[in-house]
mmCIF file of C-alpha atoms in Angstrom:
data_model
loop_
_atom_site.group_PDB
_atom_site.id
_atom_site.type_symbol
_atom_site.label_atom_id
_atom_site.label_comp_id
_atom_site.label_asym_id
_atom_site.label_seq_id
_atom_site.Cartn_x
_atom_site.Cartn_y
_atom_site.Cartn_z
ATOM 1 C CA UNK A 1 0.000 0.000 0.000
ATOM 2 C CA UNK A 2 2.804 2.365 0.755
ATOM 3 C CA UNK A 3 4.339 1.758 -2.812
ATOM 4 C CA UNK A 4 1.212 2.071 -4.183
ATOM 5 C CA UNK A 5 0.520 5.540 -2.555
ATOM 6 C CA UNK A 6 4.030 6.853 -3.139
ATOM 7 C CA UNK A 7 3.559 6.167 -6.775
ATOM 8 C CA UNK A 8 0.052 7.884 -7.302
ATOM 9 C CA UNK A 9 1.613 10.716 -5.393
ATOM 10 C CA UNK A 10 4.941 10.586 -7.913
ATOM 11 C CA UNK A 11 2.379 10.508 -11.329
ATOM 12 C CA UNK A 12 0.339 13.067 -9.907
ATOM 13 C CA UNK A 13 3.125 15.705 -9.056
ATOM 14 C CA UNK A 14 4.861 14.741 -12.919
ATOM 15 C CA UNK A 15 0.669 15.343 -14.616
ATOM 16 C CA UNK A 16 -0.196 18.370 -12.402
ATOM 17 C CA UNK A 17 2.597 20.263 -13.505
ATOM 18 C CA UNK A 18 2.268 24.293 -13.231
ATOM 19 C CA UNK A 19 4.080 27.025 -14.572
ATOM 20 C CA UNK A 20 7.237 28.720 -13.517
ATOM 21 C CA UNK A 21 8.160 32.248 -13.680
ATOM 22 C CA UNK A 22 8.800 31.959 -17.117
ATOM 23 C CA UNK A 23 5.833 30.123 -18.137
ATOM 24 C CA UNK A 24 3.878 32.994 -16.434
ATOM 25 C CA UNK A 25 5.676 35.946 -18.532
ATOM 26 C CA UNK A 26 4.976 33.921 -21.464
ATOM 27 C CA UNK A 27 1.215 33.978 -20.854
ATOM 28 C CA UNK A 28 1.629 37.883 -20.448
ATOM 29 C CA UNK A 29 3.780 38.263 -23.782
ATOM 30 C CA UNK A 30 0.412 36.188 -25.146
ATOM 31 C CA UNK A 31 -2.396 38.023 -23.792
ATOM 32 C CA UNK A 32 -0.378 41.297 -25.459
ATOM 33 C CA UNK A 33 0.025 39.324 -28.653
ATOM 34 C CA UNK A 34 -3.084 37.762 -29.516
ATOM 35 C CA UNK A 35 -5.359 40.077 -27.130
ATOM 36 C CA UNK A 36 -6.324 37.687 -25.105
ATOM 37 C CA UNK A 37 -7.479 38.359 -21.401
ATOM 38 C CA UNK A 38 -4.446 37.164 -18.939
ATOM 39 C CA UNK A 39 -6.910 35.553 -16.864
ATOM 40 C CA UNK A 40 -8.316 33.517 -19.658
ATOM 41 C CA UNK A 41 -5.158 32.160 -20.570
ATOM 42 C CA UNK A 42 -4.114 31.585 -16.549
ATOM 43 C CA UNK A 43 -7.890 29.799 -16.385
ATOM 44 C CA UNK A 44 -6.788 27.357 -19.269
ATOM 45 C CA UNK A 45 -3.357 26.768 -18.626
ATOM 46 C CA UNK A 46 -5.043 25.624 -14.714
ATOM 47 C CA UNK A 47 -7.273 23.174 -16.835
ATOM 48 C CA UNK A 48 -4.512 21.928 -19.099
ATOM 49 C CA UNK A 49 -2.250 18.653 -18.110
ATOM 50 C CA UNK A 50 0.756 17.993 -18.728
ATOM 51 C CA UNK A 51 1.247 14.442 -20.175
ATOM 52 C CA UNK A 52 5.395 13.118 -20.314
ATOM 53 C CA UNK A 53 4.182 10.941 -23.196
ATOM 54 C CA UNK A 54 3.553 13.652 -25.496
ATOM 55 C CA UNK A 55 7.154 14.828 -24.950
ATOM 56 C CA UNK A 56 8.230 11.300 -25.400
ATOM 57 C CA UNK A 57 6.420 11.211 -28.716
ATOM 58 C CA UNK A 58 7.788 14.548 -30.472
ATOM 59 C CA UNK A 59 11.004 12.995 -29.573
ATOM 60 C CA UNK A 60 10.488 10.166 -31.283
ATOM 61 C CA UNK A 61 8.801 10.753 -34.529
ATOM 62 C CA UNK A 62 7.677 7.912 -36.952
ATOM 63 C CA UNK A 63 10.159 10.484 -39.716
ATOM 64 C CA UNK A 64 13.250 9.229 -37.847
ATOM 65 C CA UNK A 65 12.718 6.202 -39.669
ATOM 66 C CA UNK A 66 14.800 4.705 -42.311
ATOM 67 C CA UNK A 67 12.399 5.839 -46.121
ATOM 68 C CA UNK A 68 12.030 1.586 -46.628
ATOM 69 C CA UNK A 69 10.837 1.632 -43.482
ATOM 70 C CA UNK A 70 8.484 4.753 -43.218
ATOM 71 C CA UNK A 71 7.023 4.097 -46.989
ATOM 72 C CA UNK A 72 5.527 0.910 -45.552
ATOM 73 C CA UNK A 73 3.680 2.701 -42.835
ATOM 74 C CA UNK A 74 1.445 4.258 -45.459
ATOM 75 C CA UNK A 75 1.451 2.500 -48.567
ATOM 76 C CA UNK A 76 -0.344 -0.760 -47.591
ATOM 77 C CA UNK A 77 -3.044 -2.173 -49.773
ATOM 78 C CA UNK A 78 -5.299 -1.858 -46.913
ATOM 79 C CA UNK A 79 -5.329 2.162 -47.383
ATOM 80 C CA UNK A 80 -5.191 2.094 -51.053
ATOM 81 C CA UNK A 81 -8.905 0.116 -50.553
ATOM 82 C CA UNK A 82 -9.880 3.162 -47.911
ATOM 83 C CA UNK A 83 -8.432 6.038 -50.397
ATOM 84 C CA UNK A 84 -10.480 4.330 -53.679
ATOM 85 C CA UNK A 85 -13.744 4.391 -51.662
ATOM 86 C CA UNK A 86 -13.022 7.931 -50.078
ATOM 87 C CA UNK A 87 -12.852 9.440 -53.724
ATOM 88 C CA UNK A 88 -15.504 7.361 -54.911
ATOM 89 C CA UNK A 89 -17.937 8.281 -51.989
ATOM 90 C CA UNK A 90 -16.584 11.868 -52.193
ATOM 91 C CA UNK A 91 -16.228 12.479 -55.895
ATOM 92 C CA UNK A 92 -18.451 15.174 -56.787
ATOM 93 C CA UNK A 93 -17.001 17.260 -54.009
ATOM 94 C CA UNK A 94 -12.986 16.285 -54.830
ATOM 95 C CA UNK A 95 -14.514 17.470 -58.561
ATOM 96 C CA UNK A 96 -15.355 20.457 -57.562
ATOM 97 C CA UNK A 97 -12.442 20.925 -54.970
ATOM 98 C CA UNK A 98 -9.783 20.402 -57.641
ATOM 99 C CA UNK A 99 -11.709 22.660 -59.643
ATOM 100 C CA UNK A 100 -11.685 25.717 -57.419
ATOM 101 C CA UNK A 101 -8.581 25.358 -55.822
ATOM 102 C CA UNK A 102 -6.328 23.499 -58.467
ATOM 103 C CA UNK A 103 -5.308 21.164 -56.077
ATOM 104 C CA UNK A 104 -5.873 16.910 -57.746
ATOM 105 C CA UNK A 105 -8.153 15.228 -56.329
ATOM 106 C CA UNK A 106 -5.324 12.609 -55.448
ATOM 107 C CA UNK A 107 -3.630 14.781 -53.610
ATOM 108 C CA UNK A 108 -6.254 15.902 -51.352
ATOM 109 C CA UNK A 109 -7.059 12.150 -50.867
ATOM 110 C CA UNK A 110 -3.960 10.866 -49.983
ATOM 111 C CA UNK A 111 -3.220 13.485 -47.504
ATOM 112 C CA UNK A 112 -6.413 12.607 -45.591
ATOM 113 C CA UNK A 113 -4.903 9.258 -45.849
ATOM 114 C CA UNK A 114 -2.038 9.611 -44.190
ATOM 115 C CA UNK A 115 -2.612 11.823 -41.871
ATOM 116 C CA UNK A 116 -5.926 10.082 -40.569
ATOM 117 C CA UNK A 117 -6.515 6.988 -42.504
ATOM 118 C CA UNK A 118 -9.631 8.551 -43.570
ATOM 119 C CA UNK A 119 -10.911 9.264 -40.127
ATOM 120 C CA UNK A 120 -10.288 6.184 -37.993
ATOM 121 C CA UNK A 121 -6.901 7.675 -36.312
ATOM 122 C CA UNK A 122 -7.409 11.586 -35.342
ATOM 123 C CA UNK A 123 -5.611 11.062 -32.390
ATOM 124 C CA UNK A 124 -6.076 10.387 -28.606
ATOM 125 C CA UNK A 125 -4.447 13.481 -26.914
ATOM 126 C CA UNK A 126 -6.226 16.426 -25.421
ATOM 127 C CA UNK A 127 -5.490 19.384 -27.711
ATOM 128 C CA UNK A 128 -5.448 21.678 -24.963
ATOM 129 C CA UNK A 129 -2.833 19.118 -22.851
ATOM 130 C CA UNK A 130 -0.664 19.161 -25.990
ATOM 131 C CA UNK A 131 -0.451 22.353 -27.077
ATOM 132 C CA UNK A 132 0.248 23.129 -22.893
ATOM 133 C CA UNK A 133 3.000 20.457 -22.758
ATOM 134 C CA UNK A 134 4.958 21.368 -25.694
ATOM 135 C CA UNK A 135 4.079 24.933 -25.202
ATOM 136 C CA UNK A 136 5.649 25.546 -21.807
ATOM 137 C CA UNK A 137 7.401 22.320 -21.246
ATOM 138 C CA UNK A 138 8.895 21.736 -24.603
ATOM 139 C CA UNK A 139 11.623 24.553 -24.537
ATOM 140 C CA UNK A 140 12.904 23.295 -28.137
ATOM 141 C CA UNK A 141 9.424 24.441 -29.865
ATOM 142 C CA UNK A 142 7.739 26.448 -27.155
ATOM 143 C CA UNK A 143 7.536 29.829 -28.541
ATOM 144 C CA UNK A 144 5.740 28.320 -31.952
ATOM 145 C CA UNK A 145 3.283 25.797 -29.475
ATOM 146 C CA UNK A 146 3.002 28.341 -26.580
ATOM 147 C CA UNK A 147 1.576 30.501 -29.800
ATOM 148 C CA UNK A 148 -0.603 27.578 -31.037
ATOM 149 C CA UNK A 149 -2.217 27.681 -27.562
ATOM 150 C CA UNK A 150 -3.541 30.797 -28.026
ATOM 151 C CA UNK A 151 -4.823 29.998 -31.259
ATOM 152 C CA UNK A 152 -6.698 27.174 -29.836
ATOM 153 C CA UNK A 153 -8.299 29.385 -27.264
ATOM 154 C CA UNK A 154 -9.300 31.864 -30.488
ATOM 155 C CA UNK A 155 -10.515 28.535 -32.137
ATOM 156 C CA UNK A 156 -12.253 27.313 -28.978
ATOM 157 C CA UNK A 157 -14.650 30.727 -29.158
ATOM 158 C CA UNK A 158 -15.156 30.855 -32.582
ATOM 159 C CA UNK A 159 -16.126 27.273 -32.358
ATOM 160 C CA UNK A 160 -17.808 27.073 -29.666
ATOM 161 C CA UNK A 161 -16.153 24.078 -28.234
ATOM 162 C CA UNK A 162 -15.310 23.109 -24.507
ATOM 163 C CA UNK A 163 -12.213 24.038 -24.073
ATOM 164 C CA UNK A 164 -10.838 20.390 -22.726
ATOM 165 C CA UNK A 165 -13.608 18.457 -25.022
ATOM 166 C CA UNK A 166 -10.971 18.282 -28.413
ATOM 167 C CA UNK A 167 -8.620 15.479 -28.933
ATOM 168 C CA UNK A 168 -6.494 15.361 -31.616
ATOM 169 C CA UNK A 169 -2.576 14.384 -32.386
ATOM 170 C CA UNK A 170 0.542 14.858 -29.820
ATOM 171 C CA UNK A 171 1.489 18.018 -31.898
ATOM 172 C CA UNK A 172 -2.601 19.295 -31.298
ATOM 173 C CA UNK A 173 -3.316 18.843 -34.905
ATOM 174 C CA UNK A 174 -7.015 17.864 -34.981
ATOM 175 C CA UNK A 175 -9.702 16.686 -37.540
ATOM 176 C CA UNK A 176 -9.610 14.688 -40.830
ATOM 177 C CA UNK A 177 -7.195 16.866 -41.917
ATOM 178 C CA UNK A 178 -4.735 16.976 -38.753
ATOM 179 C CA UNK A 179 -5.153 21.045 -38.947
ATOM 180 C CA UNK A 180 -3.168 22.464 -35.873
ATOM 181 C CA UNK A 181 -5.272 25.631 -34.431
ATOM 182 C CA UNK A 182 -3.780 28.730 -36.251
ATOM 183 C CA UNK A 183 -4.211 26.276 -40.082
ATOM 184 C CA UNK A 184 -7.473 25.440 -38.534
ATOM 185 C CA UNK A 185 -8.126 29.677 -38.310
ATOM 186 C CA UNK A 186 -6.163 30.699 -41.611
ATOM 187 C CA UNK A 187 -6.990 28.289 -43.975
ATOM 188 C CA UNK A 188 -10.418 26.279 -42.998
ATOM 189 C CA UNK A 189 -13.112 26.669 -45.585
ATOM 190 C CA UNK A 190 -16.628 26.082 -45.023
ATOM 191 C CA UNK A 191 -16.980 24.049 -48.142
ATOM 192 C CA UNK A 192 -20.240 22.513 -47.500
ATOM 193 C CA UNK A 193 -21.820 26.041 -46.922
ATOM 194 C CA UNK A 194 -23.096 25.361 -43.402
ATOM 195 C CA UNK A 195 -22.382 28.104 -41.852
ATOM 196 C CA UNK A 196 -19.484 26.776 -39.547
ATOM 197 C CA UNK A 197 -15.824 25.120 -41.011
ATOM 198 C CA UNK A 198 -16.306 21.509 -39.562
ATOM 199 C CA UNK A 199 -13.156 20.061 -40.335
ATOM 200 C CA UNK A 200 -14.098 17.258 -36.898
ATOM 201 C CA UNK A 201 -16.866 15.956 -38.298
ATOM 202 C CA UNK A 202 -17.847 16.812 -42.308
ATOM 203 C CA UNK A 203 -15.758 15.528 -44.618
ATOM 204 C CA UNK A 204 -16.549 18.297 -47.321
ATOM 205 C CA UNK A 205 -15.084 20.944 -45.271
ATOM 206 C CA UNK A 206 -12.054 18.910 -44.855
ATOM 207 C CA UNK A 207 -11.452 17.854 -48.457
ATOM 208 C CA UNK A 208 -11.814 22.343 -49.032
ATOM 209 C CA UNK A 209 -9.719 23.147 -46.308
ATOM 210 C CA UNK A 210 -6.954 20.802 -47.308
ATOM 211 C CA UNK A 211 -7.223 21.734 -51.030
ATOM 212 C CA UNK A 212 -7.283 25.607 -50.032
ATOM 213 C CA UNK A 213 -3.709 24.555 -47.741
ATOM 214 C CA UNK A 214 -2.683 23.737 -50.747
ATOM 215 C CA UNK A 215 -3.944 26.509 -52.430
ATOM 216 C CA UNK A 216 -2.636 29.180 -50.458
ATOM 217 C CA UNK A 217 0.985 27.437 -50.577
ATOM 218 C CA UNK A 218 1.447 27.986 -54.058
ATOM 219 C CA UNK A 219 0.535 24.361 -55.438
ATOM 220 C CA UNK A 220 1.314 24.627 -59.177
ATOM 221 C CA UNK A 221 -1.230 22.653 -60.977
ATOM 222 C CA UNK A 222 -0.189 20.175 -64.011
ATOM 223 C CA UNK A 223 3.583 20.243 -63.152
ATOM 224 C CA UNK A 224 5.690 17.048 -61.620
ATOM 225 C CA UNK A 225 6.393 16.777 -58.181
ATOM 226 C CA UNK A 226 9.587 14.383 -58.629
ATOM 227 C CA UNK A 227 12.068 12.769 -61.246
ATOM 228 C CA UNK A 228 13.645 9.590 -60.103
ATOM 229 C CA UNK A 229 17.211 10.058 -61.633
ATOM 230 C CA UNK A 230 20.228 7.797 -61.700
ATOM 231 C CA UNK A 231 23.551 8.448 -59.834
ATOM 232 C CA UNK A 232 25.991 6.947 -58.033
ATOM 233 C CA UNK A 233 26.720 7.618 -54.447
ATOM 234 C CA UNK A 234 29.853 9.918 -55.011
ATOM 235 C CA UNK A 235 28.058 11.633 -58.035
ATOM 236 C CA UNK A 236 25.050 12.523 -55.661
ATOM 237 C CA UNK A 237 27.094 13.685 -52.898
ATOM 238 C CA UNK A 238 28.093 17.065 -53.498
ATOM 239 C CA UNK A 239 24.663 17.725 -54.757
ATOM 240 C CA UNK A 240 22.430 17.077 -51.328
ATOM 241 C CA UNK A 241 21.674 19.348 -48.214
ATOM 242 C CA UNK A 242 19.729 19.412 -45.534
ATOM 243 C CA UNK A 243 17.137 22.277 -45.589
ATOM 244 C CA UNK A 244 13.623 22.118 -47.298
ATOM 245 C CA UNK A 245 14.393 24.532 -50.101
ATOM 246 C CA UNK A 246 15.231 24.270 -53.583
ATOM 247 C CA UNK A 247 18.722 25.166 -54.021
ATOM 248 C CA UNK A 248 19.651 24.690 -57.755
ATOM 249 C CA UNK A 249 18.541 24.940 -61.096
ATOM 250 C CA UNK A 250 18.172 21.719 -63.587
ATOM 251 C CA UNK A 251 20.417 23.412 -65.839
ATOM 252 C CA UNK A 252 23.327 23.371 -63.115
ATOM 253 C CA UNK A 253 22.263 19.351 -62.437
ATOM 254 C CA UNK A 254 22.680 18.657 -66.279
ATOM 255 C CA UNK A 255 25.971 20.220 -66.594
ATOM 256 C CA UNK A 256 27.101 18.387 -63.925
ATOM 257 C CA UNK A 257 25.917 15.273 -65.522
ATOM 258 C CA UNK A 258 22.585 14.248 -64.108
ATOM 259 C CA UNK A 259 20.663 13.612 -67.520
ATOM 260 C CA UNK A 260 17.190 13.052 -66.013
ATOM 261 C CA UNK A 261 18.244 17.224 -65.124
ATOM 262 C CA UNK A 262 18.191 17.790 -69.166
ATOM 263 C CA UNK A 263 14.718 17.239 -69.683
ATOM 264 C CA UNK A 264 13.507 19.951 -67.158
ATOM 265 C CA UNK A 265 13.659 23.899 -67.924
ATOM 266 C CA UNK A 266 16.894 25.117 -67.355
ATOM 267 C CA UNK A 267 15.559 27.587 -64.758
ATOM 268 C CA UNK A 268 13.155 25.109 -62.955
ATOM 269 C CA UNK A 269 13.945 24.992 -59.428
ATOM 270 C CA UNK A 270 15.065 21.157 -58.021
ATOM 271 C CA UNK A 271 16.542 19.746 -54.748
ATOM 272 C CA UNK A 272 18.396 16.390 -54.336
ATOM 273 C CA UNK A 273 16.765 14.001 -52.086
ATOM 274 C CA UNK A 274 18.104 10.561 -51.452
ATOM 275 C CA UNK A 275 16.368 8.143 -49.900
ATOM 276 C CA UNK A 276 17.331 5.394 -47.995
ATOM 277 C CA UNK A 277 15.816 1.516 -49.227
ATOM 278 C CA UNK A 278 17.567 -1.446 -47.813
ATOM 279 C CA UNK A 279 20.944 -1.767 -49.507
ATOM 280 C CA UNK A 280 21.251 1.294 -51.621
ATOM 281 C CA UNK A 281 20.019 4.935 -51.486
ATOM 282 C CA UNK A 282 17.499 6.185 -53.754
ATOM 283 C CA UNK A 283 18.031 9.900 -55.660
ATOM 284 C CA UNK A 284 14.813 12.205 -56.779
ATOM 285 C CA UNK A 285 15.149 15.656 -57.778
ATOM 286 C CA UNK A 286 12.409 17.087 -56.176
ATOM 287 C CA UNK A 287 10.805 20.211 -57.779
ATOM 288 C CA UNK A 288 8.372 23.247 -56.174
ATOM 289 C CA UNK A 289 5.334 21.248 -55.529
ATOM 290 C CA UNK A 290 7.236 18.770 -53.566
ATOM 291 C CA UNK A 291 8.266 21.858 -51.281
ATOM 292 C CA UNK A 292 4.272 22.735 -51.030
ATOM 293 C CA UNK A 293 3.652 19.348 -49.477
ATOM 294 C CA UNK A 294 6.616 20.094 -47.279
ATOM 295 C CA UNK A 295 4.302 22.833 -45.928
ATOM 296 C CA UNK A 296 1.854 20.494 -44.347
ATOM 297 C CA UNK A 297 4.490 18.279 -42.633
ATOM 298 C CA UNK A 298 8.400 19.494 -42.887
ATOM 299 C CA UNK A 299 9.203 15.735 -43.303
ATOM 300 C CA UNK A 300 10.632 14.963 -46.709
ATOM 301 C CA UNK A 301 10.042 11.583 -45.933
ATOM 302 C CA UNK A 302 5.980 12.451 -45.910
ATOM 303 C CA UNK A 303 5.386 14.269 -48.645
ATOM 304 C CA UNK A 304 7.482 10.959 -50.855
ATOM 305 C CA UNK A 305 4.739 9.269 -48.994
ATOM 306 C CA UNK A 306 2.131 11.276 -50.116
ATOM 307 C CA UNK A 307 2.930 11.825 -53.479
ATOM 308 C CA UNK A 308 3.523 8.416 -54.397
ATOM 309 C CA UNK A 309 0.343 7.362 -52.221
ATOM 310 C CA UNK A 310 -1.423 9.830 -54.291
ATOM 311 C CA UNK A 311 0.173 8.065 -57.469
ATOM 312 C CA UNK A 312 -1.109 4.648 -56.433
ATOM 313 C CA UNK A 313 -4.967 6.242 -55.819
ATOM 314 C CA UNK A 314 -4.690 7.578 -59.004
ATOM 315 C CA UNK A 315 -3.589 4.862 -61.089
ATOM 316 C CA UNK A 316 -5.601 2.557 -59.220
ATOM 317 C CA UNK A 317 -8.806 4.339 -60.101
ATOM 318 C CA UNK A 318 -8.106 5.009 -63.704
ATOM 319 C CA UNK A 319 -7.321 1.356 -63.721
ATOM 320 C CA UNK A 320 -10.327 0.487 -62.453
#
C-alpha cells in the first residue's frame, strides 16, 4: 500500500505540472500578442495537463525512420482500398475541390490518408494538454506551441467548443485533416456552406480546407512533383543538403551530368533528395510542388509518402 501511494503521489506531481516564472511571462507576452485576457489564458493553462508521453512522442517521430521503413507505414493495400472508396464516396465534391482550388483530387485524398486513414486515427491526446506540454514544457518548440495555444483558445470561441472536449494528435493537430489551431483559423473553408468550417466531423469541409492549404501554398497545378534520376553515391554527394528549399537549377544538375536534369527547364527549381531503401540509397530531384507538401508536414520523408500514395490512388482508379 505504501508503494502504491508513493507512486500515485509521484504521477500526480509529474501530470499536475504548473508554470514557472517563465511560463507565467509567457502567458503575459500572449495576452499582449493575440489580445487575449491574462486571466483567460491563466484559467486554461489551470485546466490543461501535462502528459510526459507527449514529450516522449515529439522525440520520437515515426520520420526518424529509415524511407524503406516509413514508406511501408502508409502504402499498404489496406489504405489504397480506404483512399479508392473515399474518392468514390466523395467524388463530386474532390470534382469540384480540384476545380476551385487546383489542387488533384489525389492529392487531397492521400493526404487525408495519411494523416488520418480517412478518419479512424485523429488522435487520442487532449489538444489543450498538448499544445500546454509542448508549449511551456517543450523549450525546443515552445515559442511556436506556446503561440498555437492561443490559437486554440481563439478557435475554442469561434467554435464554440469546450475548451478540454478536443482530442487530436501529440502536436494538437485535430480533424480529418490533422489542422493544428492557427491552419485550422487561416486556412479552414466552409466548403459545404453550413455556416461553420467543420473540419471534426464533415468531410466536405475537410477535403476544401486541405485543397485551399494547398492553395494558399502555391501548389502549381499540371507540373511534376519528382524525377527519379540515376547516380551513383559519389556523383550525388556534393549535390544534397539538408534544408527544405530548392537550391539549384536543372540546368546546373545537367551540366554536372545528371541527364534526367536535361529534360527539365533550365531555370526550374530542383533539390536532391536521397532516400534510404535497404541496400542502396534512392536519388529524386524534387521540384516546387514537392516543397508545397513540405508545408503540411516538414518531413521529406511524408510528402514521398504522399505523393507516391497519391500516385497509387490515381492509377488505381483510372485502372479500375
Amino acid at each position: 500500500m505504501r508503494y502504491l501511494l508513493a507512486l500515485v503521489f509521484f504521477v500526480g506531481v509529474a501530470h499536475a505540472k504548473p508554470l514557472d516564472d517563465q511560463g507565467l511571462q509567457r502567458l503575459e507576452q500572449l495576452s499582449e500578442e493575440f489580445a487575449i485576457d491574462i486571466a483567460t489564458l491563466q484559467q486554461a493553462t489551470e485546466q490543461a495537463t501535462y502528459q510526459q508521453s507527449i514529450i516522449d512522442a515529439i522525440t520520437r517521430p515515426w520520420e526518424s525512420r529509415p524511407w524503406h521503413q516509413y514508406r511501408n507505414l502508409f502504402l499498404t493495400e489496406e489504405r489504397l482500398a480506404a483512399g479508392l472508396a473515399f474518392w468514390e464516396e466523395h467524388q463530386q465534391t474532390l470534382e469540384k475541390a480540384e476545380q476551385e482550388f487546383q489542387v488533384p483530387a489525389e492529392i487531397i485524398v492521400a493526404i487525408i490518408g495519411v494523416e488520418t486513414y480517412y478518419g479512424r486515427h485523429t488522435g487520442r491526446y487532449k489538444v489543450l494538454d498538448a499544445l500546454y506540454t509542448l508549449g511551456f514544457f517543450y523549450p525546443k518548440r515552445s515559442e511556436f506551441f506556446s503561440k498555437e495555444f492561443a490559437h486554440y483558445l481563439n478557435l475554442v470561441e469561434q467554435q464554440g467548443w469546450e475548451l478540454d472536449y478536443m482530442k487530436g494528435s501529440y502536436a494538437g493537430a485535430m480533424g480529418l485533416g490533422q489542422f493544428i489551431p492557427s491552419s485550422y483559423l487561416h486556412y479552414g473553408v466552409d466548403f459545404s456552406d453550413t455556416g461553420k468550417v467543420d473540419m471534426l466531423n464533415d468531410k466536405v469541409d475537410a477535403i476544401g480546407s486541405v485543397a485551399n492549404y494547398f492553395r494558399q501554398h502555391r501548389w502549381r497545378y499540371g507540373e511534376p512533383v519528382v524525377h527519379l534520376v540515376s547516380l551513383s553515391d559519389e556523383q550525388a554527394e556534393p549535390w544534397l543538403s539538408k534544408g527544405l528549399e530548392l537550391p539549384h537549377q536543372a540546368q546546373q544538375l545537367a551540366e554536372a551530368g545528371v541527364a534526367e536534369a536535361g529534360e527539365l527547364p533550365d531555370d526550374a527549381k530542383v533539390k536532391l533528395l536521397g532516400l534510404e531503401q535497404a541496400d542502396h540509397t534512392e536519388y529524386w530531384l524534387v521540384r516546387d510542388n514537392f516543397y508545397v507538401i513540405t508545408r503540411y508536414n516538414r518531413s521529406p520523408l511524408y510528402a514521398m509518402a504522399v505523393h507516391q500514395f497519391s500516385q497509387q490512388l490515381k492509377q488505381a482508379r483510372n485502372d479500375s
